[in-house]
mmCIF file of C-alpha atoms and ligand atoms in Angstrom:
data_model
loop_
_atom_site.group_PDB
_atom_site.id
_atom_site.type_symbol
_atom_site.label_atom_id
_atom_site.label_comp_id
_atom_site.label_asym_id
_atom_site.label_seq_id
_atom_site.Cartn_x
_atom_site.Cartn_y
_atom_site.Cartn_z
ATOM 1 C CA UNK A 703 8.102 -12.323 25.501
ATOM 2 C CA UNK A 704 5.075 -10.588 26.172
ATOM 3 C CA UNK A 705 1.993 -12.156 23.948
ATOM 4 C CA UNK A 706 -1.284 -10.583 25.178
ATOM 5 C CA UNK A 707 -4.653 -11.924 23.745
ATOM 6 C CA UNK A 708 -5.819 -9.284 21.507
ATOM 7 C CA UNK A 709 -2.603 -10.447 19.382
ATOM 8 C CA UNK A 710 -4.817 -12.891 16.831
ATOM 9 C CA UNK A 711 -6.749 -9.443 16.570
ATOM 10 C CA UNK A 712 -4.339 -7.007 15.918
ATOM 11 C CA UNK A 713 -1.356 -8.955 13.773
ATOM 12 C CA UNK A 714 -2.409 -10.203 10.490
ATOM 13 C CA UNK A 715 -1.359 -11.859 7.672
ATOM 14 C CA UNK A 716 -2.584 -10.022 4.192
ATOM 15 C CA UNK A 717 -5.875 -11.120 2.630
ATOM 16 C CA UNK A 718 -8.720 -9.975 1.423
ATOM 17 C CA UNK A 719 -10.556 -9.253 4.847
ATOM 18 C CA UNK A 720 -7.640 -7.566 6.074
ATOM 19 C CA UNK A 721 -6.635 -5.221 3.325
ATOM 20 C CA UNK A 722 -10.581 -4.196 3.154
ATOM 21 C CA UNK A 723 -9.935 -3.389 7.215
ATOM 22 C CA UNK A 724 -6.942 -1.534 6.285
ATOM 23 C CA UNK A 725 -8.965 0.589 3.526
ATOM 24 C CA UNK A 726 -11.490 1.196 6.504
ATOM 25 C CA UNK A 727 -9.263 2.258 9.252
ATOM 26 C CA UNK A 728 -6.936 4.449 7.046
ATOM 27 C CA UNK A 729 -10.384 6.177 5.598
ATOM 28 C CA UNK A 730 -11.335 6.237 9.059
ATOM 29 C CA UNK A 731 -8.514 8.378 10.713
ATOM 30 C CA UNK A 732 -7.168 5.344 12.179
ATOM 31 C CA UNK A 733 -3.849 4.482 11.860
ATOM 32 C CA UNK A 734 -2.489 0.629 10.200
ATOM 33 C CA UNK A 735 1.060 -0.738 10.489
ATOM 34 C CA UNK A 736 2.477 -2.522 7.422
ATOM 35 C CA UNK A 737 5.465 -4.033 6.433
ATOM 36 C CA UNK A 738 8.082 -2.996 3.850
ATOM 37 C CA UNK A 739 11.665 -3.782 2.406
ATOM 38 C CA UNK A 740 13.496 -1.729 4.987
ATOM 39 C CA UNK A 741 11.630 -1.807 8.478
ATOM 40 C CA UNK A 742 7.848 -1.525 9.392
ATOM 41 C CA UNK A 743 5.848 1.723 9.169
ATOM 42 C CA UNK A 744 3.023 3.141 10.785
ATOM 43 C CA UNK A 745 0.499 4.903 8.313
ATOM 44 C CA UNK A 746 -2.131 6.826 8.278
ATOM 45 C CA UNK A 747 -4.008 9.015 5.334
ATOM 46 C CA UNK A 748 -1.114 11.965 4.679
ATOM 47 C CA UNK A 749 -3.995 14.469 3.280
ATOM 48 C CA UNK A 750 -5.624 13.953 7.124
ATOM 49 C CA UNK A 751 -4.490 16.347 9.797
ATOM 50 C CA UNK A 752 -6.397 13.872 12.288
ATOM 51 C CA UNK A 753 -4.503 10.691 11.065
ATOM 52 C CA UNK A 754 -0.860 12.554 10.900
ATOM 53 C CA UNK A 755 -1.360 14.084 14.619
ATOM 54 C CA UNK A 756 -2.371 10.051 15.621
ATOM 55 C CA UNK A 757 1.045 9.260 14.638
ATOM 56 C CA UNK A 758 3.158 11.708 16.494
ATOM 57 C CA UNK A 759 0.732 10.621 19.368
ATOM 58 C CA UNK A 760 1.211 7.322 19.410
ATOM 59 C CA UNK A 761 4.691 7.377 18.875
ATOM 60 C CA UNK A 762 5.316 10.192 21.149
ATOM 61 C CA UNK A 763 7.804 11.592 18.306
ATOM 62 C CA UNK A 764 8.894 14.967 18.183
ATOM 63 C CA UNK A 765 6.407 17.656 16.056
ATOM 64 C CA UNK A 766 9.562 18.667 14.213
ATOM 65 C CA UNK A 767 10.765 15.476 12.749
ATOM 66 C CA UNK A 768 9.195 14.858 9.194
ATOM 67 C CA UNK A 769 7.280 11.962 7.914
ATOM 68 C CA UNK A 770 7.395 9.914 4.138
ATOM 69 C CA UNK A 771 5.026 9.628 2.573
ATOM 70 C CA UNK A 772 4.467 6.160 0.905
ATOM 71 C CA UNK A 773 3.045 5.474 -2.462
ATOM 72 C CA UNK A 774 2.324 2.665 -4.910
ATOM 73 C CA UNK A 775 4.769 2.302 -8.241
ATOM 74 C CA UNK A 776 1.668 3.180 -10.658
ATOM 75 C CA UNK A 777 0.669 6.593 -8.282
ATOM 76 C CA UNK A 778 1.181 9.790 -10.327
ATOM 77 C CA UNK A 779 3.622 11.498 -7.774
ATOM 78 C CA UNK A 780 3.216 15.001 -9.569
ATOM 79 C CA UNK A 781 -0.344 15.052 -7.552
ATOM 80 C CA UNK A 782 2.052 16.073 -4.666
ATOM 81 C CA UNK A 783 5.395 17.275 -6.008
ATOM 82 C CA UNK A 784 7.713 18.909 -8.569
ATOM 83 C CA UNK A 785 9.052 16.131 -10.032
ATOM 84 C CA UNK A 786 12.851 16.736 -12.057
ATOM 85 C CA UNK A 787 14.881 15.109 -14.172
ATOM 86 C CA UNK A 788 17.439 13.655 -11.656
ATOM 87 C CA UNK A 789 14.863 12.635 -9.174
ATOM 88 C CA UNK A 790 13.129 10.650 -12.632
ATOM 89 C CA UNK A 791 16.631 8.731 -13.482
ATOM 90 C CA UNK A 792 16.741 7.957 -9.354
ATOM 91 C CA UNK A 793 13.432 6.281 -9.481
ATOM 92 C CA UNK A 794 14.199 4.594 -12.996
ATOM 93 C CA UNK A 795 16.908 2.493 -11.358
ATOM 94 C CA UNK A 796 16.015 2.759 -7.624
ATOM 95 C CA UNK A 797 12.461 2.381 -7.073
ATOM 96 C CA UNK A 798 9.978 0.689 -6.115
ATOM 97 C CA UNK A 799 12.959 0.029 -3.258
ATOM 98 C CA UNK A 800 14.566 1.400 -0.194
ATOM 99 C CA UNK A 801 15.196 4.708 -0.654
ATOM 100 C CA UNK A 802 13.230 8.197 -0.365
ATOM 101 C CA UNK A 803 13.431 11.418 -1.997
ATOM 102 C CA UNK A 804 13.238 14.784 -1.071
ATOM 103 C CA UNK A 805 11.089 16.864 -3.527
ATOM 104 C CA UNK A 806 9.512 20.719 -3.815
ATOM 105 C CA UNK A 807 6.113 20.021 -2.047
ATOM 106 C CA UNK A 808 2.347 21.105 -3.732
ATOM 107 C CA UNK A 809 1.686 21.725 -0.346
ATOM 108 C CA UNK A 810 -1.739 19.363 -0.943
ATOM 109 C CA UNK A 811 -1.375 16.689 1.869
ATOM 110 C CA UNK A 812 -1.372 18.176 5.597
ATOM 111 C CA UNK A 813 1.051 19.929 6.718
ATOM 112 C CA UNK A 814 2.139 18.222 9.231
ATOM 113 C CA UNK A 815 3.560 15.603 7.283
ATOM 114 C CA UNK A 816 6.766 17.819 6.540
ATOM 115 C CA UNK A 817 6.345 19.932 10.105
ATOM 116 C CA UNK A 818 5.813 23.161 8.034
ATOM 117 C CA UNK A 819 8.569 22.429 5.683
ATOM 118 C CA UNK A 820 8.570 23.220 1.766
ATOM 119 C CA UNK A 821 9.373 20.010 0.704
ATOM 120 C CA UNK A 822 8.030 16.705 0.813
ATOM 121 C CA UNK A 823 9.969 13.262 0.885
ATOM 122 C CA UNK A 824 8.269 10.603 -1.173
ATOM 123 C CA UNK A 825 8.602 6.713 -1.247
ATOM 124 C CA UNK A 826 7.859 3.830 -3.328
ATOM 125 C CA UNK A 827 8.489 0.847 -1.193
ATOM 126 C CA UNK A 828 9.491 -2.818 -3.334
ATOM 127 C CA UNK A 829 7.827 -4.915 -0.650
ATOM 128 C CA UNK A 830 5.160 -6.609 -2.078
ATOM 129 C CA UNK A 831 2.267 -6.356 0.924
ATOM 130 C CA UNK A 832 3.258 -2.369 1.197
ATOM 131 C CA UNK A 833 2.778 -2.782 -2.574
ATOM 132 C CA UNK A 834 -0.637 -4.338 -2.007
ATOM 133 C CA UNK A 835 -1.916 -2.295 0.657
ATOM 134 C CA UNK A 836 -0.534 1.179 -0.779
ATOM 135 C CA UNK A 837 -2.810 -0.139 -3.906
ATOM 136 C CA UNK A 838 -5.606 -1.250 -1.979
ATOM 137 C CA UNK A 839 -6.125 2.137 0.106
ATOM 138 C CA UNK A 840 -5.201 4.175 -2.871
ATOM 139 C CA UNK A 841 -4.119 6.692 -0.940
ATOM 140 C CA UNK A 842 -0.901 8.356 0.294
ATOM 141 C CA UNK A 843 0.077 6.992 3.083
ATOM 142 C CA UNK A 844 2.843 9.206 5.771
ATOM 143 C CA UNK A 845 4.509 6.568 7.899
ATOM 144 C CA UNK A 846 7.663 6.684 10.256
ATOM 145 C CA UNK A 847 9.020 3.508 10.967
ATOM 146 C CA UNK A 848 6.494 1.544 13.620
ATOM 147 C CA UNK A 849 8.364 2.157 16.848
ATOM 148 C CA UNK A 850 8.048 4.347 19.878
ATOM 149 C CA UNK A 851 10.214 7.169 19.121
ATOM 150 C CA UNK A 852 13.548 6.334 20.467
ATOM 151 C CA UNK A 853 12.959 2.852 20.591
ATOM 152 C CA UNK A 854 15.332 0.378 17.925
ATOM 153 C CA UNK A 855 13.065 -0.383 14.680
ATOM 154 C CA UNK A 856 10.435 -2.765 13.575
ATOM 155 C CA UNK A 857 10.933 -5.605 11.477
ATOM 156 C CA UNK A 858 8.977 -8.193 12.529
ATOM 157 C CA UNK A 859 5.331 -7.890 12.985
ATOM 158 C CA UNK A 860 5.810 -8.540 16.832
ATOM 159 C CA UNK A 861 8.273 -5.505 17.961
ATOM 160 C CA UNK A 862 5.473 -3.478 16.003
ATOM 161 C CA UNK A 863 2.887 -4.881 18.713
ATOM 162 C CA UNK A 864 5.447 -4.982 21.505
ATOM 163 C CA UNK A 865 5.680 -1.133 21.326
ATOM 164 C CA UNK A 866 2.331 -0.239 20.458
ATOM 165 C CA UNK A 867 -0.090 -3.007 21.982
ATOM 166 C CA UNK A 868 -3.955 -1.518 21.931
ATOM 167 C CA UNK A 869 -2.797 1.592 20.071
ATOM 168 C CA UNK A 870 -2.652 0.575 16.739
ATOM 169 C CA UNK A 871 -5.525 -1.380 15.803
ATOM 170 C CA UNK A 872 -4.319 -3.153 12.782
ATOM 171 C CA UNK A 873 -0.442 -4.940 11.875
ATOM 172 C CA UNK A 874 -0.165 -6.471 8.787
ATOM 173 C CA UNK A 875 2.215 -8.830 9.053
ATOM 174 C CA UNK A 876 4.459 -9.533 6.119
ATOM 175 C CA UNK A 877 7.157 -11.594 7.767
ATOM 176 C CA UNK A 878 10.447 -10.664 8.642
ATOM 177 C CA UNK A 879 12.208 -6.924 6.727
ATOM 178 C CA UNK A 880 15.245 -8.184 4.596
ATOM 179 C CA UNK A 881 16.852 -4.767 4.405
ATOM 180 C CA UNK A 882 16.590 -4.340 7.788
ATOM 181 C CA UNK A 883 17.401 -0.639 8.138
ATOM 182 C CA UNK A 884 15.505 2.546 6.969
ATOM 183 C CA UNK A 885 15.527 3.710 3.408
ATOM 184 C CA UNK A 886 18.583 5.902 1.998
ATOM 185 C CA UNK A 887 16.727 10.099 2.117
ATOM 186 C CA UNK A 888 17.945 11.688 -0.925
ATOM 187 C CA UNK A 889 17.322 15.541 -1.358
ATOM 188 C CA UNK A 890 16.544 15.890 -4.942
ATOM 189 C CA UNK A 891 16.010 19.548 -4.883
ATOM 190 C CA UNK A 892 19.109 20.951 -5.906
ATOM 191 C CA UNK A 893 21.413 20.966 -8.533
ATOM 192 C CA UNK A 894 22.688 17.055 -7.583
ATOM 193 C CA UNK A 895 21.338 15.017 -5.032
ATOM 194 C CA UNK A 896 22.663 15.299 -1.404
ATOM 195 C CA UNK A 897 22.003 12.139 0.864
ATOM 196 C CA UNK A 898 20.553 13.442 4.314
ATOM 197 C CA UNK A 899 20.441 9.727 6.144
ATOM 198 C CA UNK A 900 22.679 6.938 4.555
ATOM 199 C CA UNK A 901 21.235 3.770 4.044
ATOM 200 C CA UNK A 902 21.146 0.611 1.664
ATOM 201 C CA UNK A 903 21.397 2.864 -1.355
ATOM 202 C CA UNK A 904 24.878 4.125 -1.107
ATOM 203 C CA UNK A 905 26.229 7.720 -2.733
ATOM 204 C CA UNK A 906 28.281 5.238 -4.732
ATOM 205 C CA UNK A 907 25.233 3.737 -6.488
ATOM 206 C CA UNK A 908 23.711 7.032 -7.107
ATOM 207 C CA UNK A 909 26.522 8.530 -9.005
ATOM 208 C CA UNK A 910 26.688 5.682 -11.205
ATOM 209 C CA UNK A 911 23.069 7.033 -12.505
ATOM 210 C CA UNK A 912 23.549 10.474 -12.284
ATOM 211 C CA UNK A 913 27.301 11.532 -12.071
ATOM 212 C CA UNK A 914 27.328 13.285 -8.517
ATOM 213 C CA UNK A 915 26.030 12.429 -5.030
ATOM 214 C CA UNK A 916 26.788 13.907 -1.914
ATOM 215 C CA UNK A 917 26.737 12.733 1.864
ATOM 216 C CA UNK A 918 25.471 15.863 3.754
ATOM 217 C CA UNK A 919 28.035 16.493 6.343
ATOM 218 C CA UNK A 920 27.181 16.400 9.979
ATOM 219 C CA UNK A 921 26.927 20.725 10.771
ATOM 220 C CA UNK A 922 24.239 21.643 11.871
ATOM 221 C CA UNK A 923 22.828 23.616 8.893
ATOM 222 C CA UNK A 924 22.854 20.163 7.006
ATOM 223 C CA UNK A 925 21.371 18.621 9.889
ATOM 224 C CA UNK A 926 18.437 20.439 10.357
ATOM 225 C CA UNK A 927 17.849 19.482 6.388
ATOM 226 C CA UNK A 928 16.593 16.180 7.781
ATOM 227 C CA UNK A 929 15.633 16.795 10.927
ATOM 228 C CA UNK A 930 15.312 13.129 12.121
ATOM 229 C CA UNK A 931 18.779 12.759 12.077
ATOM 230 C CA UNK A 932 19.596 14.813 15.376
ATOM 231 C CA UNK A 933 17.789 12.890 17.803
ATOM 232 C CA UNK A 934 18.650 9.904 20.042
ATOM 233 C CA UNK A 935 17.447 6.911 18.072
ATOM 234 C CA UNK A 936 17.319 2.860 17.793
ATOM 235 C CA UNK A 937 18.422 2.617 21.488
ATOM 236 C CA UNK A 938 17.189 -1.048 22.770
ATOM 237 C CA UNK A 939 15.219 -0.633 26.379
ATOM 238 C CA UNK A 940 18.610 -2.358 27.992
ATOM 239 C CA UNK A 941 21.853 -0.720 29.112
ATOM 240 C CA UNK A 942 24.663 -0.630 25.860
ATOM 241 C CA UNK A 943 28.021 -0.337 26.281
ATOM 242 C CA UNK A 944 30.703 0.318 23.395
ATOM 243 C CA UNK A 945 34.569 -0.884 23.516
ATOM 244 C CA UNK A 946 36.750 -0.193 20.653
ATOM 245 C CA UNK A 947 38.287 -2.941 18.289
ATOM 246 C CA UNK A 948 41.157 -3.243 19.414
ATOM 247 C CA UNK A 949 39.828 -3.254 23.132
ATOM 248 C CA UNK A 950 38.467 -6.267 23.056
ATOM 249 C CA UNK A 951 40.772 -7.698 26.439
ATOM 250 C CA UNK A 952 38.746 -4.901 28.375
ATOM 251 C CA UNK A 953 35.178 -5.717 26.883
ATOM 252 C CA UNK A 954 35.967 -9.192 28.353
ATOM 253 C CA UNK A 955 37.050 -8.238 31.544
ATOM 254 C CA UNK A 956 33.640 -6.163 31.667
ATOM 255 C CA UNK A 957 31.318 -8.815 30.110
ATOM 256 C CA UNK A 958 32.608 -11.244 32.908
ATOM 257 C CA UNK A 959 32.410 -8.176 35.765
ATOM 258 C CA UNK A 960 28.640 -8.000 34.661
ATOM 259 C CA UNK A 961 27.886 -11.518 35.271
ATOM 260 C CA UNK A 962 29.788 -11.276 39.004
ATOM 261 C CA UNK A 963 27.538 -8.418 39.284
ATOM 262 C CA UNK A 964 24.304 -10.840 38.703
ATOM 263 C CA UNK A 965 23.762 -9.994 35.107
ATOM 264 C CA UNK A 966 23.121 -11.081 32.424
ATOM 265 C CA UNK A 967 25.190 -9.633 28.991
ATOM 266 C CA UNK A 968 25.673 -10.374 25.949
ATOM 267 C CA UNK A 969 28.253 -8.878 22.794
ATOM 268 C CA UNK A 970 26.976 -7.282 19.764
ATOM 269 C CA UNK A 971 29.467 -7.374 17.238
ATOM 270 C CA UNK A 972 30.552 -8.525 13.419
ATOM 271 C CA UNK A 973 30.790 -12.061 12.488
ATOM 272 C CA UNK A 974 35.570 -11.411 12.581
ATOM 273 C CA UNK A 975 35.234 -10.442 16.083
ATOM 274 C CA UNK A 976 33.107 -12.973 17.143
ATOM 275 C CA UNK A 977 34.687 -15.843 16.218
ATOM 276 C CA UNK A 978 37.412 -14.678 19.022
ATOM 277 C CA UNK A 979 34.959 -14.421 21.626
ATOM 278 C CA UNK A 980 34.004 -18.435 21.740
ATOM 279 C CA UNK A 981 32.082 -19.652 24.998
ATOM 280 C CA UNK A 982 30.457 -15.861 25.214
ATOM 281 C CA UNK A 983 27.087 -15.344 24.332
ATOM 282 C CA UNK A 984 27.158 -13.359 21.118
ATOM 283 C CA UNK A 985 25.087 -11.262 18.979
ATOM 284 C CA UNK A 986 26.587 -11.993 15.451
ATOM 285 C CA UNK A 987 25.937 -9.270 13.068
ATOM 286 C CA UNK A 988 27.622 -10.911 10.165
ATOM 287 C CA UNK A 989 30.379 -9.962 7.380
ATOM 288 C CA UNK A 990 29.068 -7.948 4.841
ATOM 289 C CA UNK A 991 27.214 -4.309 5.185
ATOM 290 C CA UNK A 992 23.911 -6.075 3.529
ATOM 291 C CA UNK A 993 24.177 -8.540 6.010
ATOM 292 C CA UNK A 994 24.697 -6.376 9.065
ATOM 293 C CA UNK A 995 21.797 -4.063 7.844
ATOM 294 C CA UNK A 996 19.658 -7.346 7.865
ATOM 295 C CA UNK A 997 20.271 -8.548 11.603
ATOM 296 C CA UNK A 998 20.830 -5.256 13.365
ATOM 297 C CA UNK A 999 17.424 -4.152 14.395
ATOM 298 C CA UNK A 1000 16.773 -7.990 14.836
ATOM 299 C CA UNK A 1001 19.556 -8.446 17.028
ATOM 300 C CA UNK A 1002 18.952 -5.608 19.469
ATOM 301 C CA UNK A 1003 14.993 -6.769 19.961
ATOM 302 C CA UNK A 1004 16.904 -10.083 20.443
ATOM 303 C CA UNK A 1005 19.617 -8.868 22.913
ATOM 304 C CA UNK A 1006 16.742 -6.610 24.946
ATOM 305 C CA UNK A 1007 14.413 -10.044 25.153
ATOM 306 C CA UNK A 1008 18.071 -12.306 26.365
ATOM 307 C CA UNK A 1009 20.267 -9.584 28.085
ATOM 308 C CA UNK A 1010 20.602 -6.952 31.000
ATOM 309 C CA UNK A 1011 23.764 -5.244 29.398
ATOM 310 C CA UNK A 1012 24.644 -5.402 25.388
ATOM 311 C CA UNK A 1013 27.870 -4.533 24.897
ATOM 312 C CA UNK A 1014 29.295 -4.166 21.624
ATOM 313 C CA UNK A 1015 32.095 -4.003 19.557
ATOM 314 C CA UNK A 1016 33.102 -1.336 16.824
ATOM 315 C CA UNK A 1017 32.182 -2.044 13.547
ATOM 316 C CA UNK A 1018 34.849 -2.079 10.379
ATOM 317 C CA UNK A 1019 33.386 -0.190 7.616
ATOM 318 C CA UNK A 1020 34.589 -2.494 4.887
ATOM 319 C CA UNK A 1021 31.631 -0.950 2.380
ATOM 320 C CA UNK A 1022 29.997 1.614 1.950
ATOM 321 C CA UNK A 1023 26.342 0.071 3.029
ATOM 322 C CA UNK A 1024 28.206 0.116 6.408
ATOM 323 C CA UNK A 1025 28.676 3.711 6.551
ATOM 324 C CA UNK A 1026 24.539 3.199 7.329
ATOM 325 C CA UNK A 1027 24.602 0.309 9.191
ATOM 326 C CA UNK A 1028 27.652 2.264 11.623
ATOM 327 C CA UNK A 1029 25.309 5.484 12.066
ATOM 328 C CA UNK A 1030 22.091 3.234 13.421
ATOM 329 C CA UNK A 1031 24.600 1.279 15.603
ATOM 330 C CA UNK A 1032 26.442 4.192 17.271
ATOM 331 C CA UNK A 1033 23.135 5.643 17.728
ATOM 332 C CA UNK A 1034 21.861 2.279 19.419
ATOM 333 C CA UNK A 1035 24.604 2.870 21.942
ATOM 334 C CA UNK A 1036 24.345 6.255 22.253
ATOM 335 C CA UNK A 1037 27.205 7.649 20.519
HETATM 336 O O1 TXA B 812 12.741 2.727 5.224
HETATM 337 C C1 TXA B 812 11.992 4.067 6.117
HETATM 338 O O2 TXA B 812 12.213 4.940 5.375
HETATM 339 C C2 TXA B 812 10.697 3.689 6.642
HETATM 340 C C3 TXA B 812 9.671 3.079 6.282
HETATM 341 C C4 TXA B 812 8.556 3.107 7.230
HETATM 342 O O3 TXA B 812 9.668 3.721 5.076
HETATM 343 N N1 TXA B 812 10.677 4.415 6.982
HETATM 344 C C5 TXA B 812 11.145 5.639 7.998
HETATM 345 O O4 TXA B 812 10.603 6.457 8.416
HETATM 346 O O5 TXA B 812 12.088 5.542 8.390
HETATM 347 P P1 TXA B 812 10.980 7.913 9.815
HETATM 348 O O6 TXA B 812 9.809 8.558 10.224
HETATM 349 O O7 TXA B 812 11.210 7.075 10.968
HETATM 350 O O8 TXA B 812 12.085 8.810 9.435
HETATM 351 C C6 TXA B 812 12.032 10.128 8.365
HETATM 352 C C7 TXA B 812 13.177 10.141 7.802
HETATM 353 C C8 TXA B 812 13.605 11.431 9.251
HETATM 354 O O9 TXA B 812 15.166 11.255 9.211
HETATM 355 C C9 TXA B 812 13.207 12.712 9.092
HETATM 356 O O10 TXA B 812 13.892 13.637 9.056
HETATM 357 C C10 TXA B 812 13.517 12.147 6.988
HETATM 358 O O11 TXA B 812 13.280 11.711 6.709
HETATM 359 N N2 TXA B 812 12.649 13.147 6.392
HETATM 360 C C11 TXA B 812 11.082 13.313 6.319
HETATM 361 N N3 TXA B 812 10.856 14.173 5.538
HETATM 362 C C12 TXA B 812 11.335 15.022 4.963
HETATM 363 C C13 TXA B 812 11.772 16.168 4.528
HETATM 364 N N4 TXA B 812 10.533 17.093 4.124
HETATM 365 N N5 TXA B 812 13.182 17.038 4.223
HETATM 366 C C14 TXA B 812 13.889 16.324 5.044
HETATM 367 N N6 TXA B 812 13.936 15.267 5.496
HETATM 368 C C15 TXA B 812 12.990 13.967 5.665
HETATM 369 MG MG1 MG B 813 12.438 5.952 12.747
#
């Protein structure tokens, strides 16, 4: 693991000093990374074109993949977007929390945030430190996940530091993120909510509140509605190979061959499978959807530190949260 001298001045616990520093940096157009209950975000002043450009530059992010604006729980979102009844009901139930709503924009923030779309995505994170940061800076903060584009999303402050080093002047450290995968992105501009990116809040959860909710299909027109979904994502820096659940024998043979070739392999699989892999190195994702969400990115980061190749075994989709986990899992394995 690479730990540079300047980590002590970049990664800071959240206190009066670091919040004041965060405010100064954000007002000056700089970037500040901060924890949320899903993953760490790389924040900048949503009103400033230059600050938003700095996010795209630091991440090496394609310019047609729009950003989510983060606000504190008492922020009046009608400053930025047109609200509606469906959105209100969803917010009452799930916000603050791991959900992002896509509204019709009032075009108040930098046009670079939404890449010229007429909509704007807003999230109210529940993480205590995120709330403190957003209240203290008192500005809408555009923030993608705080990873270099295509790499695995960060769930600790150290993951952020490892990706950006000196390029991000301040990383607020709020410990490891509980949720573990990015927020559910829901388009609330139509007659009923449509989930553009799966996450911890599921279609069933939303249906229970507003009666109807659908997942966007994977066809290209809907992909264009959530532009970020078309890119390669979440990949660790080491080789990855995926095996079917009923192909465990071949997966084990592959693991052994990798060792013979002088490389360090590790399996990544759910708890049920790991019980059949006694004696091998295993990154155990756990059992429930929530547990696997919590562990997925953390273990992908571990995997790239301890192994040369991660051998994944396909997941068994036993609950709805696993739809979101599996989406990231497959992308991490290049599928
Ligand atoms: O949990 C999260 O959502 C994290 C934390 C930091 O809040 N953020 C995050 O941001 O995952 P990012 O940039 O990695 O992903 C943003 C997603 C992309 O899939 C993007 O296409 C979609 O949100 N998005 C943003 N604005 C949109 C819009 N106006 N219409 C449709 N999709 C939008
Ligand atoms: Mg991301």
